[in-house]
Short mmCIF file of C-alpha atoms in Angstrom, two decimals:
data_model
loop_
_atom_site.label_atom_id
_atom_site.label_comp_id
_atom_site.label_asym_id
_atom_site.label_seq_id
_atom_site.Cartn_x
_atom_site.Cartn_y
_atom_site.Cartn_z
CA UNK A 1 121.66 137.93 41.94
CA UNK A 2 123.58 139.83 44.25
CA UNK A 3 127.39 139.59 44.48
CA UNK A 4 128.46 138.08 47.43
CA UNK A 5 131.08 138.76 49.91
CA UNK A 6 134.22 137.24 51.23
CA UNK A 7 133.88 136.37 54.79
CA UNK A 8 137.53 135.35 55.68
CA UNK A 9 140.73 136.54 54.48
CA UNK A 10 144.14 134.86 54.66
CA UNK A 11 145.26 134.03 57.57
CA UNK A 12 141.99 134.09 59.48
CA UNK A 13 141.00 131.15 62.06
CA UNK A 14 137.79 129.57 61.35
CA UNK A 15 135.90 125.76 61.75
CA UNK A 16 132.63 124.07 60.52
CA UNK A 17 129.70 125.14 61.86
CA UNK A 18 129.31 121.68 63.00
CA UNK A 19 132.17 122.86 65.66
CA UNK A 20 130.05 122.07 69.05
CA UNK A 21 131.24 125.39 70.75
CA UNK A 22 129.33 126.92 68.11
CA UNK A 23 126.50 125.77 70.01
CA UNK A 24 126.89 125.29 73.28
CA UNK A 25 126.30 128.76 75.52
CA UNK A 26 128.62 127.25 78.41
CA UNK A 27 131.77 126.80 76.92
CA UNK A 28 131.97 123.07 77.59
CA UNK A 29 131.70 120.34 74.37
CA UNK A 30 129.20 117.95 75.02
CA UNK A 31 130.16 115.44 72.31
CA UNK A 32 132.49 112.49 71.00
CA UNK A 33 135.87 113.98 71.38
CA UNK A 34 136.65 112.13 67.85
CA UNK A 35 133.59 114.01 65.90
CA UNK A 36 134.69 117.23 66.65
CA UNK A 37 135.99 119.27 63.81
CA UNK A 38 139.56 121.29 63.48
CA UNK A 39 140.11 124.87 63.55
CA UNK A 40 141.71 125.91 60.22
CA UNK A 41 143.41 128.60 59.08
CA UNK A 42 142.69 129.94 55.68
CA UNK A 43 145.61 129.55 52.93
CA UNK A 44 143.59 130.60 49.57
CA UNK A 45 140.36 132.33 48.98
CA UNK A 46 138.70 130.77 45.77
CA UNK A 47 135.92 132.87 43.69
CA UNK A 48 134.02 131.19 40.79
CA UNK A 49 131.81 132.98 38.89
CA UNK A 50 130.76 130.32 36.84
CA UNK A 51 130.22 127.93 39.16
CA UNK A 52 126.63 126.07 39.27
CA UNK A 53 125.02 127.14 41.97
CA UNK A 54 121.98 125.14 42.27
CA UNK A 55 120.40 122.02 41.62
CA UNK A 56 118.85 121.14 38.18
CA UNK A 57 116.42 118.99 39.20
CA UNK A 58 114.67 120.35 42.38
CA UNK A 59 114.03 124.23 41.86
CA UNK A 60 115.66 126.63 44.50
CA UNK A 61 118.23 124.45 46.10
CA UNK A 62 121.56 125.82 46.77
CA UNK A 63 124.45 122.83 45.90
CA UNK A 64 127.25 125.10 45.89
CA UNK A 65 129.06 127.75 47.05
CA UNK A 66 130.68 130.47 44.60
CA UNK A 67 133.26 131.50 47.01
CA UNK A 68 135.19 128.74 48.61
CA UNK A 69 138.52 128.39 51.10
CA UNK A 70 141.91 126.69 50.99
CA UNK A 71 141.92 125.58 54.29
CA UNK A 72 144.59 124.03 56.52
CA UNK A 73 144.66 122.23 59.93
CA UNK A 74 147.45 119.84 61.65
CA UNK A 75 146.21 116.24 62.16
CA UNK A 76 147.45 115.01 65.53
CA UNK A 77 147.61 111.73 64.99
CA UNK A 78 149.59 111.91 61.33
CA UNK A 79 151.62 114.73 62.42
CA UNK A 80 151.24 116.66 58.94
CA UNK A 81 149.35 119.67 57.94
CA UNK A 82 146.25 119.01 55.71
CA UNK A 83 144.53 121.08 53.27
CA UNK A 84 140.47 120.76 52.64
CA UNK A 85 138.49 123.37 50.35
CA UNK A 86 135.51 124.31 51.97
CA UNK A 87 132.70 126.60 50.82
CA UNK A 88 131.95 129.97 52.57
CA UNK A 89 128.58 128.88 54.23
CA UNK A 90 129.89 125.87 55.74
CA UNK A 91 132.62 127.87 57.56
CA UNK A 92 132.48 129.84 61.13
CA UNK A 93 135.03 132.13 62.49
CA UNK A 94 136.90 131.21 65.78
CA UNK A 95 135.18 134.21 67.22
CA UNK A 96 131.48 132.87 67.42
CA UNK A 97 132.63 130.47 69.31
CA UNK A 98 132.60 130.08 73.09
CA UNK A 99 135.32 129.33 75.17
CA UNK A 100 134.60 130.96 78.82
CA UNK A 101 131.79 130.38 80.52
CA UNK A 102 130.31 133.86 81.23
CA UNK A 103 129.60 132.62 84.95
CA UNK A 104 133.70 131.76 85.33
CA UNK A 105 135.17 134.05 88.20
CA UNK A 106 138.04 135.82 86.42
CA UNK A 107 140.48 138.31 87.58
CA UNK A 108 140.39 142.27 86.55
CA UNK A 109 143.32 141.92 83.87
CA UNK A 110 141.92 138.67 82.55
CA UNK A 111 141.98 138.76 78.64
CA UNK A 112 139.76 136.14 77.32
CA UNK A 113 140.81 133.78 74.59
CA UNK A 114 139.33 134.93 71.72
CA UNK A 115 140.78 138.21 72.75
CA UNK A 116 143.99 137.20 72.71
CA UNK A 117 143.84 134.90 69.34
CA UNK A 118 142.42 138.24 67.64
CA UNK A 119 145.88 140.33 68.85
CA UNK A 120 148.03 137.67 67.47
CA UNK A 121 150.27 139.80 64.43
CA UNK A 122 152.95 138.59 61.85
CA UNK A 123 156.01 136.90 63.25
CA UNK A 124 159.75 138.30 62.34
CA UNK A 125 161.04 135.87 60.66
CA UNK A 126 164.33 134.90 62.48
CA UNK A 127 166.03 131.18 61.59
CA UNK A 128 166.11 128.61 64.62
CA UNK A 129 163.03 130.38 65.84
CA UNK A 130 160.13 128.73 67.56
CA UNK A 131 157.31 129.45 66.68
CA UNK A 132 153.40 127.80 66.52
CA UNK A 133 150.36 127.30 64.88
CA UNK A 134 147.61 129.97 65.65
CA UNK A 135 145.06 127.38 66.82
CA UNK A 136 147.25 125.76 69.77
CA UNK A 137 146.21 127.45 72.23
CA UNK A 138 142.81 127.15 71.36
CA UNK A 139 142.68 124.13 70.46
CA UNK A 140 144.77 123.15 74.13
CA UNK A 141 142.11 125.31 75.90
CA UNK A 142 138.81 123.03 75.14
CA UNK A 143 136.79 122.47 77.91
CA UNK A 144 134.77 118.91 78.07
CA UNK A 145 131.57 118.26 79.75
CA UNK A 146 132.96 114.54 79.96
CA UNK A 147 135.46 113.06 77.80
CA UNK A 148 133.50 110.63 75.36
CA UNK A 149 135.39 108.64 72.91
CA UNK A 150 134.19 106.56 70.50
CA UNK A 151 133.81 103.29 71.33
CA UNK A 152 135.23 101.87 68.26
CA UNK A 153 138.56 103.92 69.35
CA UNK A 154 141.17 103.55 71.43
CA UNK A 155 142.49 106.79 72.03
CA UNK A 156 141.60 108.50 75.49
CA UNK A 157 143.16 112.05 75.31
CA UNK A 158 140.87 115.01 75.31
CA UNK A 159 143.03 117.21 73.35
CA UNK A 160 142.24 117.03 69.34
CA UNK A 161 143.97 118.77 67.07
CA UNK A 162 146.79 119.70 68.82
CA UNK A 163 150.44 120.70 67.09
CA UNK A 164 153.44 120.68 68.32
CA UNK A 165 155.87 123.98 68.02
CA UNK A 166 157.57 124.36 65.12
CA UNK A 167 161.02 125.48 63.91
CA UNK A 168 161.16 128.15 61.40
CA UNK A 169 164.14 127.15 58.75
CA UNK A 170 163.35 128.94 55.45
CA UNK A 171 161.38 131.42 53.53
CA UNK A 172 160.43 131.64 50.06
CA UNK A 173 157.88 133.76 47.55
CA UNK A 174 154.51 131.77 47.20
CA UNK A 175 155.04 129.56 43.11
CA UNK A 176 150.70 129.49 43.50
CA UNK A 177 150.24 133.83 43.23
CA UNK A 178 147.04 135.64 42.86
CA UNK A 179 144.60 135.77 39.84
CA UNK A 180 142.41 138.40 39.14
CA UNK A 181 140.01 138.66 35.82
CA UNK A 182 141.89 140.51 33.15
CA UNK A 183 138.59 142.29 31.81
CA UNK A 184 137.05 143.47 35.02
CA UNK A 185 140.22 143.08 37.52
CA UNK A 186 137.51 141.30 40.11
CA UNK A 187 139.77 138.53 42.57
CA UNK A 188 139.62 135.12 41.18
CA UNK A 189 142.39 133.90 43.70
CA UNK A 190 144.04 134.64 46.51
CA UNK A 191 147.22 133.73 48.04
CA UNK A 192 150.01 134.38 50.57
CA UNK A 193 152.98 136.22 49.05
CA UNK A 194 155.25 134.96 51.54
CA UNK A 195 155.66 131.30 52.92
CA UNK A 196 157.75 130.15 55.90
CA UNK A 197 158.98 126.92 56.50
CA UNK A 198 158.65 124.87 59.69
CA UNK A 199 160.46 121.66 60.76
CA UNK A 200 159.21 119.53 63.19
CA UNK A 201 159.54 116.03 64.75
CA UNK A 202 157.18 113.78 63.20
CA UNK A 203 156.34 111.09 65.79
CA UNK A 204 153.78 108.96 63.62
CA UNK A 205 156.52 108.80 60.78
CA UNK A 206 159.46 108.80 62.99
CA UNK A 207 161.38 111.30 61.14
CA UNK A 208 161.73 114.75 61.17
CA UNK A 209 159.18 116.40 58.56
CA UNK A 210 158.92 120.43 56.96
CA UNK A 211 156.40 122.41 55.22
CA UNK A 212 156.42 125.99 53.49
CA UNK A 213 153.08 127.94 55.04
CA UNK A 214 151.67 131.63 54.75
CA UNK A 215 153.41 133.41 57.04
CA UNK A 216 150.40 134.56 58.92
CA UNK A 217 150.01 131.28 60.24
CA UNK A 218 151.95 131.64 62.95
CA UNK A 219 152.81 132.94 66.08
CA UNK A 220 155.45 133.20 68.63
CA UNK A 221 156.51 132.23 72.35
CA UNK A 222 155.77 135.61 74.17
CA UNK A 223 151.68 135.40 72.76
CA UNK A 224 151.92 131.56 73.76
CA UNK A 225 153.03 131.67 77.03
CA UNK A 226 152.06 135.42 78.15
CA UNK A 227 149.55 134.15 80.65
CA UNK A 228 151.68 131.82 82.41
CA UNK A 229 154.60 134.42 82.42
CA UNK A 230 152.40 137.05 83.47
CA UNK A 231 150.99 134.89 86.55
CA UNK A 232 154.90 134.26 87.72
CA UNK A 233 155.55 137.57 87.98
CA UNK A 234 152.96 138.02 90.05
CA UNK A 235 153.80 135.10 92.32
CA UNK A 236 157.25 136.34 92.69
CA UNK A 237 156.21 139.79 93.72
CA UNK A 238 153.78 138.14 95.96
CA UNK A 239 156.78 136.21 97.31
CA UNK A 240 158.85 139.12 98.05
CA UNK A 241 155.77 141.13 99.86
CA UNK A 242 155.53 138.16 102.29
CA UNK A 243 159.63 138.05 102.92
CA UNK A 244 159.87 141.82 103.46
CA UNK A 245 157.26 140.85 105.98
CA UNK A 246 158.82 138.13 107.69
#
């Protein structure tokens, strides 16, 4: 059987397949704004060579997955980060999916979404810093066909999965460290070296909550917010063509 390969790596953005935007060509999610799944981000890479792979009982199907992810998302509504393992086929990177329709007027220096997520590097740590989870902007920047909700809920916002930004207050060296096979040195498991911790306002719990996470799971105000900074410098040079005018 041939040896198969790793996909995702620390750090990396990805979803179900399931995700909608997987699917849909225009960019818009045509679905229950409550069934749509979370972008993760990866926090361990799992491989199990011994693990059964298929079924006993009906002959050729696959039950399993040898290589499977540690991965995290932030749950809007409890305000905490959760953790799911998830095998390798049932995952999708951020970057099959679309976000701009491809008929969208745009300017010349536009930078498209998934662009942007892809530039994203390593924060400098620096205490007091804010800082926020790679999938906000993405996650702020879904586009709905029409907001459906589940009727049995009462919630009415379009944005899911949404964090807040976070407050960087701590570092330490990862207890869970990386395993490799002592006869043949192949990867067993992989994790982070370094974690940072975040503290943010909890608003389900009403308390203030933190949480020690790879620090490639993060990124800072200038990627955040370069659009919007980028489009007021333009608007105040635009403002000072038309005084020099007047």
């Amino acid at each position: 059987m041939a040896k198969t390969k790793k996909k995702f790596k620390i750090g990396d953005i990805v979803t179900l397949k399931s995700h909608p935007l997987a699917f849909q060509d225009n960019g818009e999610i045509d679905s229950y704004v409550n069934q749509i799944p979370p972008l993760m981000c990866v926090k361990e890479i799992h491989i199990e060579k011994k693990k059964k792979l298929y079924s006993d009982t009906v002959l050729g199907v696959q039950i399993s997955d040898e290589i499977k992810y540690l991965c995290v998302y932030f749950n809007q509504y409890r305000m905490i980060f959760e953790e799911k393992y998830v095998y390798q086929n049932m995952l999708v990177s951020f970057k099959k999916l679309t976000f701009h329709n491809e008929n969208d007027k745009v300017g010349e220096e536009h930078i498209s979404l998934i662009e942007e997520t892809k530039k994203y590097k390593k924060i400098k740590y620096e205490f007091g810093k804010r800082v926020f989870f790679k999938t906000y902007k993405l996650e702020k920047r879904k586009k709905f066909k029409s907001a459906k909700n589940d009727v049995r809920s009462s919630r009415t916002t379009t944005s899911t999965h949404t964090s807040p930004a976070f407050i960087l207050n701590g570092v330490k060296l990862n207890d869970r460290e990386s395993i490799y096979n002592s006869k043949n040195g192949e990867l067993q498991r992989k994790c982070s070296k370094k974690l940072f911790k975040v503290l943010w306002y909890n608003a389900y719990q009403e308390k203030m909550s933190e949480e020690y996470l790879p620090e490639v799971f993060f990124t800072d105000d200038e990627r955040i917010y370069k659009s919007s900074v980028s489009n007021n410098t333009n608007d105040k040079k635009s403002d000072k063509r038309s005084e020099s005018k007047d």
